[in-house]
Amino acid sequence: MTSVGAIPHPRDILLGAQAAANLLPVCDHYSGVPARMRKSLQLQAQMAQEFGACVFDVTLDCEDGAPVGAEAEHAALVATLACEATPGARVAARVHPVDHPAFEADVATIAGQAGHRLTHLMVPKVDSLDDVLLAERAVDRAGMAHLPLHVLIESPAAVQQAFAIAEHPRVQSLSFGLMDFVSAHGGAIPASAMGSKGQFDHPLVVRAKLEIASACHAHGKVPSHCVVTEFSDLDALRSAAGQAARRFGFTRMWSIHPAQIRPIIEAFAPQQEAVDEAAKIIAAGADANWAPISLAGVLHDRASYRYFWQLLERAQHTGRTLPRAVQQWFSVPLISTP
C-alpha cells in the first residue's frame, strides 16, 4: 500500500521494510478433481460477495489431481479454468515436483497460458534452494518472470534448508507437508503424528513446524500450515487451526474440503473485541503522530502500534468489520488479485 499524497500511510511508517511483506488470504483451498475445481471457484466467488473480500485462495492441483498418463490434459484443464475464473478470483496451481517428468510441461502450459490470471505457482517437494532455482527458470521460460512461487516443505532435508529457501525473493510462502514429512522418516515417527492431535505432540514434527514458521517470519514470507485429513471432524480442524495460529505462528492454512474453509478463516481471524481495541490504539497513535502515548493506563509506542496495525490488516482480509476510526486507511484492498 502506498502513501496518499504527501502524508505517509501508517503501514509505511509502522512496518518500514516489512511493508513489503506478503499478505495472503488465511485459507488456501486445494482441489484437483475437475468438478470440484469448478465448484471451488464458484464458492470463492460467492464468499467474496458475502465477506466483501476474497477470503481464500483456490489452488488447482496437478500433483495429486492429474490421472497418471493424463498429466498434459489435466494441466490444460487447469489453465482453462484459471483463465475462465471470474474477475477478482485468486487462483493458483500446484504443479508436479521439479524432478517429475511432467514438471516442465505443467509449467509451460499453466504459466504460459494462464500465468496472467494466477496469484502464484505452488511447487511441491522442494528440498533445497537449487529446486527453487529450477522452478524459477522454468516459470521464466514460460514468460512469467514475476509470478510468485510457493513451496512445499516435505522432508527433513527441506526443513534444514528452510531459511535459505524462504530468503529467495521469488518465494512468497512456505507450506508444511505433514504426511510426506512423517513418511520420510522411515517409520521413526509413528503414524499417529499424521493426525490432527499427534502432529502437535511429536517433537520432530513440532520442530519442523517451528523452523518453517521462523524462517518465513525472518524473511517476511507467509508460513502456511498443513492439512487436517479428518475432514469430517470439524472440531479437530478448529483445534488444529487454533493451535497453528496461536501457538506456532502460522498465518495461513490448507483446506482440502469446502467444509474446512469457514472454520479456518474463523480460527485465523482476530476477535471483534480485539479489532475494536486495535482501532482505538491506532487512531490514538495517529493523532499523536506515532509518538508514545498512554491509553487506559497502558503505554503504547511504535512496537505496539506495529502489532495492532498488523492485527487490523488481518481483520480486513478475514472479513471482520473495521471501526470507522480506521476505515480511511483500508479503502483499498490489502490483498491484490490478478
Coordinates of C-alpha atoms in Angstrom, one line a residue:
M1 CA 0.0 0.0 0.0
T2 CA 1.4 3.4 -0.9
S3 CA 1.2 6.8 0.7
V4 CA -1.6 9.2 0.0
G5 CA -0.3 12.5 -1.3
A6 CA 2.4 13.8 0.9
I7 CA 1.0 12.1 4.0
P8 CA 2.8 8.7 4.8
H9 CA 0.4 5.8 5.2
P10 CA 0.5 4.2 8.6
R11 CA 1.6 0.9 7.0
D12 CA 4.7 2.6 5.6
I13 CA 5.5 4.3 8.9
L14 CA 5.0 1.4 11.2
L15 CA 6.3 -1.5 9.1
G16 CA 9.1 0.2 7.2
A17 CA 10.9 -2.5 5.2
Q18 CA 8.3 -5.0 6.4
A19 CA 5.6 -3.2 4.5
A20 CA 6.7 -5.3 1.5
A21 CA 5.8 -8.5 3.5
N22 CA 3.2 -10.5 1.7
L23 CA -0.4 -10.5 2.9
L24 CA -2.3 -13.5 1.7
P25 CA -5.8 -14.9 2.5
V26 CA -5.6 -17.1 5.6
C27 CA -7.0 -20.2 3.8
D28 CA -5.6 -22.0 0.8
H29 CA -8.1 -24.4 -0.6
Y30 CA -6.8 -27.3 -2.7
S31 CA -8.9 -29.2 -5.3
G32 CA -7.8 -31.4 -8.2
V33 CA -11.0 -33.2 -9.4
P34 CA -12.5 -31.3 -12.3
A35 CA -16.0 -31.0 -10.9
R36 CA -14.6 -29.9 -7.5
M37 CA -12.2 -27.4 -9.0
R38 CA -15.2 -25.7 -10.7
K39 CA -17.2 -25.8 -7.5
S40 CA -14.3 -24.4 -5.5
L41 CA -14.1 -21.4 -7.8
Q42 CA -17.9 -20.8 -7.6
L43 CA -17.7 -21.0 -3.8
Q44 CA -14.8 -18.5 -3.8
A45 CA -16.9 -16.0 -5.8
Q46 CA -19.9 -16.5 -3.5
M47 CA -17.9 -16.0 -0.3
A48 CA -16.2 -13.0 -1.7
Q49 CA -19.6 -11.3 -2.1
E50 CA -20.5 -12.3 1.4
F51 CA -17.4 -11.1 3.1
G52 CA -16.6 -8.2 0.8
A53 CA -13.2 -9.6 0.2
C54 CA -11.6 -12.7 -1.4
V55 CA -11.1 -14.6 1.9
F56 CA -9.5 -17.8 0.5
D57 CA -7.3 -18.9 -2.4
V58 CA -8.2 -21.7 -4.7
T59 CA -5.2 -23.9 -5.8
L60 CA -5.9 -26.1 -8.7
D61 CA -3.9 -29.3 -8.2
C62 CA -1.9 -31.2 -10.8
E63 CA 0.3 -33.2 -8.4
D64 CA -2.4 -35.3 -6.8
G65 CA -5.3 -34.3 -9.2
A66 CA -3.8 -35.4 -12.5
P67 CA -4.6 -39.1 -13.5
V68 CA -1.4 -41.0 -14.4
G69 CA -0.9 -40.7 -18.1
A70 CA -3.2 -37.8 -18.5
E71 CA -0.9 -35.1 -16.9
A72 CA -0.9 -32.9 -20.0
E73 CA -4.7 -32.9 -20.4
H74 CA -5.1 -32.1 -16.7
A75 CA -2.6 -29.2 -16.9
A76 CA -4.6 -27.8 -19.9
L77 CA -7.8 -28.0 -17.9
V78 CA -6.2 -26.1 -15.0
A79 CA -5.0 -23.4 -17.4
T80 CA -8.5 -23.1 -18.9
L81 CA -10.2 -22.9 -15.5
A82 CA -7.8 -20.3 -14.3
C83 CA -8.4 -18.2 -17.4
E84 CA -12.2 -18.6 -17.1
A85 CA -12.3 -17.6 -13.4
T86 CA -14.4 -14.5 -12.5
P87 CA -12.7 -11.1 -12.2
G88 CA -11.1 -10.8 -8.8
A89 CA -10.6 -14.5 -8.3
R90 CA -7.5 -15.6 -6.6
V91 CA -6.4 -18.8 -8.4
A92 CA -3.2 -20.7 -8.1
A93 CA -1.9 -24.0 -9.4
R94 CA 0.2 -26.8 -7.9
V95 CA 2.4 -28.4 -10.5
H96 CA 4.4 -31.7 -10.2
P97 CA 7.8 -31.7 -8.4
V98 CA 10.8 -30.4 -10.3
D99 CA 12.1 -33.9 -10.8
H100 CA 8.9 -35.3 -12.2
P101 CA 8.7 -35.9 -16.0
A102 CA 5.6 -33.7 -16.2
F103 CA 7.0 -30.7 -14.4
E104 CA 8.3 -28.8 -17.4
A105 CA 5.2 -29.3 -19.4
D106 CA 3.0 -28.4 -16.4
V107 CA 4.8 -25.0 -16.1
A108 CA 4.9 -24.3 -19.8
T109 CA 1.1 -25.0 -20.1
I110 CA -0.2 -23.4 -17.0
A111 CA 2.1 -20.5 -16.5
G112 CA 2.4 -19.9 -20.3
Q113 CA -1.4 -19.9 -20.9
A114 CA -2.8 -18.7 -17.6
G115 CA 0.1 -17.0 -15.8
H116 CA -1.6 -13.6 -16.1
R117 CA -4.5 -15.0 -14.0
L118 CA -2.5 -16.8 -11.4
T119 CA -1.7 -15.4 -8.0
H120 CA 1.2 -17.9 -7.6
L121 CA 2.5 -21.3 -8.5
M122 CA 2.9 -24.0 -5.9
V123 CA 6.0 -26.2 -6.2
P124 CA 5.8 -29.4 -4.1
K125 CA 8.7 -31.5 -2.6
V126 CA 11.3 -28.7 -2.7
D127 CA 14.3 -29.9 -0.8
S128 CA 16.8 -27.1 -1.5
L129 CA 17.4 -23.7 -2.9
D130 CA 18.5 -25.5 -6.2
D131 CA 15.0 -26.8 -6.6
V132 CA 13.6 -23.3 -6.2
L133 CA 16.1 -22.1 -8.9
L134 CA 15.0 -24.9 -11.2
A135 CA 11.3 -23.8 -10.8
E136 CA 12.1 -20.2 -11.2
R137 CA 13.9 -20.8 -14.5
A138 CA 11.0 -22.9 -15.8
V139 CA 8.5 -20.2 -14.9
D140 CA 10.7 -17.5 -16.5
R141 CA 10.9 -19.6 -19.7
A142 CA 7.1 -19.6 -19.8
G143 CA 7.2 -15.8 -19.9
M144 CA 6.1 -15.2 -16.3
A145 CA 9.2 -13.8 -14.7
H146 CA 7.2 -12.0 -11.9
L147 CA 4.9 -14.9 -10.9
P148 CA 5.5 -15.7 -7.1
L149 CA 6.4 -19.1 -6.1
H150 CA 5.0 -21.0 -3.1
V151 CA 7.0 -24.1 -2.0
L152 CA 6.0 -27.2 -0.1
I153 CA 8.5 -28.4 2.6
E154 CA 8.1 -32.1 3.0
S155 CA 11.3 -33.7 4.1
P156 CA 14.0 -33.4 6.9
A157 CA 16.4 -32.0 4.3
A158 CA 14.0 -29.3 3.2
V159 CA 13.4 -28.3 6.9
Q160 CA 17.2 -27.9 7.3
Q161 CA 17.1 -25.6 4.2
A162 CA 14.0 -23.6 5.2
F163 CA 15.8 -20.4 5.9
A164 CA 17.7 -20.4 2.6
I165 CA 14.5 -21.2 0.7
A166 CA 12.5 -18.5 2.4
E167 CA 15.2 -16.0 1.7
H168 CA 14.8 -16.3 -2.1
P169 CA 13.0 -13.2 -3.4
R170 CA 10.5 -15.1 -5.6
V171 CA 9.3 -17.3 -2.8
Q172 CA 6.2 -15.9 -1.2
S173 CA 5.2 -18.7 1.1
L174 CA 6.4 -21.9 2.7
S175 CA 3.9 -24.7 3.4
F176 CA 4.4 -27.7 5.5
G177 CA 3.7 -31.2 4.0
L178 CA 3.0 -33.2 7.1
M179 CA 2.3 -36.6 5.7
D180 CA 5.3 -36.8 3.4
F181 CA 7.4 -35.4 6.2
V182 CA 6.4 -38.2 8.5
S183 CA 6.8 -40.8 5.8
A184 CA 10.3 -39.6 5.0
H185 CA 11.5 -40.8 8.4
G186 CA 11.2 -44.5 7.5
G187 CA 8.9 -45.4 10.4
A188 CA 10.8 -43.5 13.1
I189 CA 7.8 -41.2 13.6
P190 CA 4.5 -43.1 14.4
A191 CA 1.5 -42.8 12.1
S192 CA -0.4 -41.0 14.8
A193 CA 1.8 -37.9 14.1
M194 CA -0.1 -37.5 10.8
G195 CA -3.3 -37.0 12.7
S196 CA -4.9 -33.8 14.0
K197 CA -3.7 -34.4 17.6
G198 CA -0.4 -36.2 17.2
Q199 CA 1.1 -33.7 14.9
F200 CA 1.2 -31.2 17.7
D201 CA 2.9 -33.6 20.1
H202 CA 5.7 -35.3 18.3
P203 CA 9.0 -33.4 18.8
L204 CA 10.3 -33.8 15.3
V205 CA 7.0 -32.6 13.7
V206 CA 6.8 -29.7 16.2
R207 CA 10.4 -28.8 15.4
A208 CA 9.7 -28.8 11.7
K209 CA 6.7 -26.5 12.1
L210 CA 8.6 -24.1 14.2
E211 CA 11.5 -24.0 11.8
I212 CA 9.2 -23.3 8.8
A213 CA 7.3 -20.6 10.7
S214 CA 10.5 -19.0 12.0
A215 CA 12.1 -19.0 8.5
C216 CA 9.1 -17.3 7.0
H217 CA 8.9 -14.6 9.6
A218 CA 12.7 -14.0 9.4
H219 CA 12.3 -13.1 5.7
G220 CA 8.8 -11.5 5.5
K221 CA 7.2 -14.6 4.0
V222 CA 3.9 -16.4 4.8
P223 CA 4.0 -19.7 6.7
S224 CA 1.2 -22.0 5.7
H225 CA 0.1 -24.8 7.9
C226 CA -0.6 -28.4 6.7
V227 CA -3.9 -30.1 6.1
V228 CA -6.2 -31.9 8.6
T229 CA -7.0 -35.1 6.9
E230 CA -10.0 -35.9 9.2
F231 CA -12.1 -33.5 7.0
S232 CA -15.4 -34.7 8.6
D233 CA -14.2 -33.8 12.1
L234 CA -14.6 -30.0 12.3
D235 CA -13.8 -29.9 16.0
A236 CA -10.4 -31.5 15.2
L237 CA -10.0 -28.9 12.4
R238 CA -10.8 -26.0 14.7
S239 CA -8.4 -27.2 17.3
A240 CA -5.6 -27.7 14.8
A241 CA -6.2 -24.3 13.2
G242 CA -6.3 -22.6 16.5
Q243 CA -3.0 -24.1 17.6
A244 CA -1.4 -23.4 14.3
A245 CA -2.4 -19.7 14.5
R246 CA -1.9 -19.0 18.2
R247 CA 1.0 -21.4 19.3
F248 CA 3.0 -22.0 16.1
G249 CA 3.0 -18.7 14.3
F250 CA 1.3 -19.8 11.1
T251 CA -0.8 -17.1 9.3
R252 CA -2.3 -19.4 6.7
M253 CA -3.6 -23.0 6.4
W254 CA -4.6 -25.5 3.8
S255 CA -8.1 -26.7 3.2
I256 CA -8.9 -30.0 1.4
H257 CA -12.7 -29.9 1.8
P258 CA -15.2 -27.0 1.4
A259 CA -16.4 -27.5 5.0
Q260 CA -13.0 -26.7 6.3
I261 CA -12.8 -23.2 4.8
R262 CA -15.0 -21.2 7.2
P263 CA -13.5 -22.8 10.4
I264 CA -10.0 -22.0 9.1
I265 CA -11.0 -18.3 8.4
E266 CA -12.6 -18.0 11.8
A267 CA -9.6 -19.5 13.6
F268 CA -7.1 -17.2 12.0
A269 CA -9.3 -14.1 12.2
P270 CA -8.9 -11.8 15.3
Q271 CA -11.9 -11.5 17.6
Q272 CA -14.0 -8.4 17.1
E273 CA -13.2 -7.1 20.5
A274 CA -9.5 -7.2 19.7
V275 CA -10.2 -5.4 16.4
D276 CA -12.1 -2.6 18.2
E277 CA -9.2 -2.2 20.7
A278 CA -6.6 -2.1 18.0
A279 CA -8.6 0.5 16.1
K280 CA -8.7 2.7 19.3
I281 CA -4.9 2.4 19.7
I282 CA -4.0 3.1 16.1
A283 CA -6.3 6.1 15.9
A284 CA -4.8 7.5 19.1
G285 CA -1.3 6.8 17.8
A286 CA -2.1 8.6 14.6
D287 CA -3.4 11.6 16.5
A288 CA -0.1 11.7 18.4
N289 CA 1.9 11.4 15.1
W290 CA 3.1 8.0 16.3
A291 CA 4.8 9.3 19.5
P292 CA 4.4 7.2 22.6
I293 CA 1.0 7.6 24.3
S294 CA -0.8 6.3 27.4
L295 CA -4.2 4.8 26.7
A296 CA -6.3 3.4 29.6
G297 CA -3.1 3.4 31.7
V298 CA -1.0 1.4 29.2
L299 CA 2.0 2.7 27.3
H300 CA 2.0 2.3 23.5
D301 CA 4.7 3.2 21.1
R302 CA 5.9 2.1 17.7
A303 CA 6.3 -1.5 18.7
S304 CA 2.7 -1.9 19.9
Y305 CA 1.4 0.3 17.1
R306 CA 3.0 -2.1 14.7
Y307 CA 1.4 -5.1 16.3
F308 CA -2.1 -3.6 16.4
W309 CA -1.8 -2.4 12.8
Q310 CA -1.0 -5.9 11.6
L311 CA -4.0 -7.1 13.6
L312 CA -6.2 -4.7 11.7
E313 CA -4.7 -5.9 8.4
R314 CA -5.5 -9.5 9.4
A315 CA -9.0 -8.4 10.3
Q316 CA -9.6 -6.8 6.9
H317 CA -8.6 -9.9 4.9
T318 CA -10.7 -12.2 7.1
G319 CA -13.8 -10.2 6.6
R320 CA -14.0 -8.6 10.0
T321 CA -15.8 -5.2 10.4
L322 CA -13.3 -2.4 10.8
P323 CA -14.3 0.5 13.1
R324 CA -14.9 3.8 11.4
A325 CA -11.9 5.4 13.1
V326 CA -9.5 3.4 10.9
Q327 CA -11.6 2.7 7.7
Q328 CA -9.9 5.6 5.9
W329 CA -6.7 3.6 5.7
F330 CA -8.4 0.4 4.4
S331 CA -10.3 1.8 1.4
V332 CA -8.0 -0.2 -0.9
P333 CA -7.9 -4.0 -0.5
L334 CA -4.6 -5.1 1.0
I335 CA -4.5 -8.3 -1.0
S336 CA -4.1 -7.8 -4.7
T337 CA -5.7 -10.0 -7.3
P338 CA -4.6 -10.6 -10.9

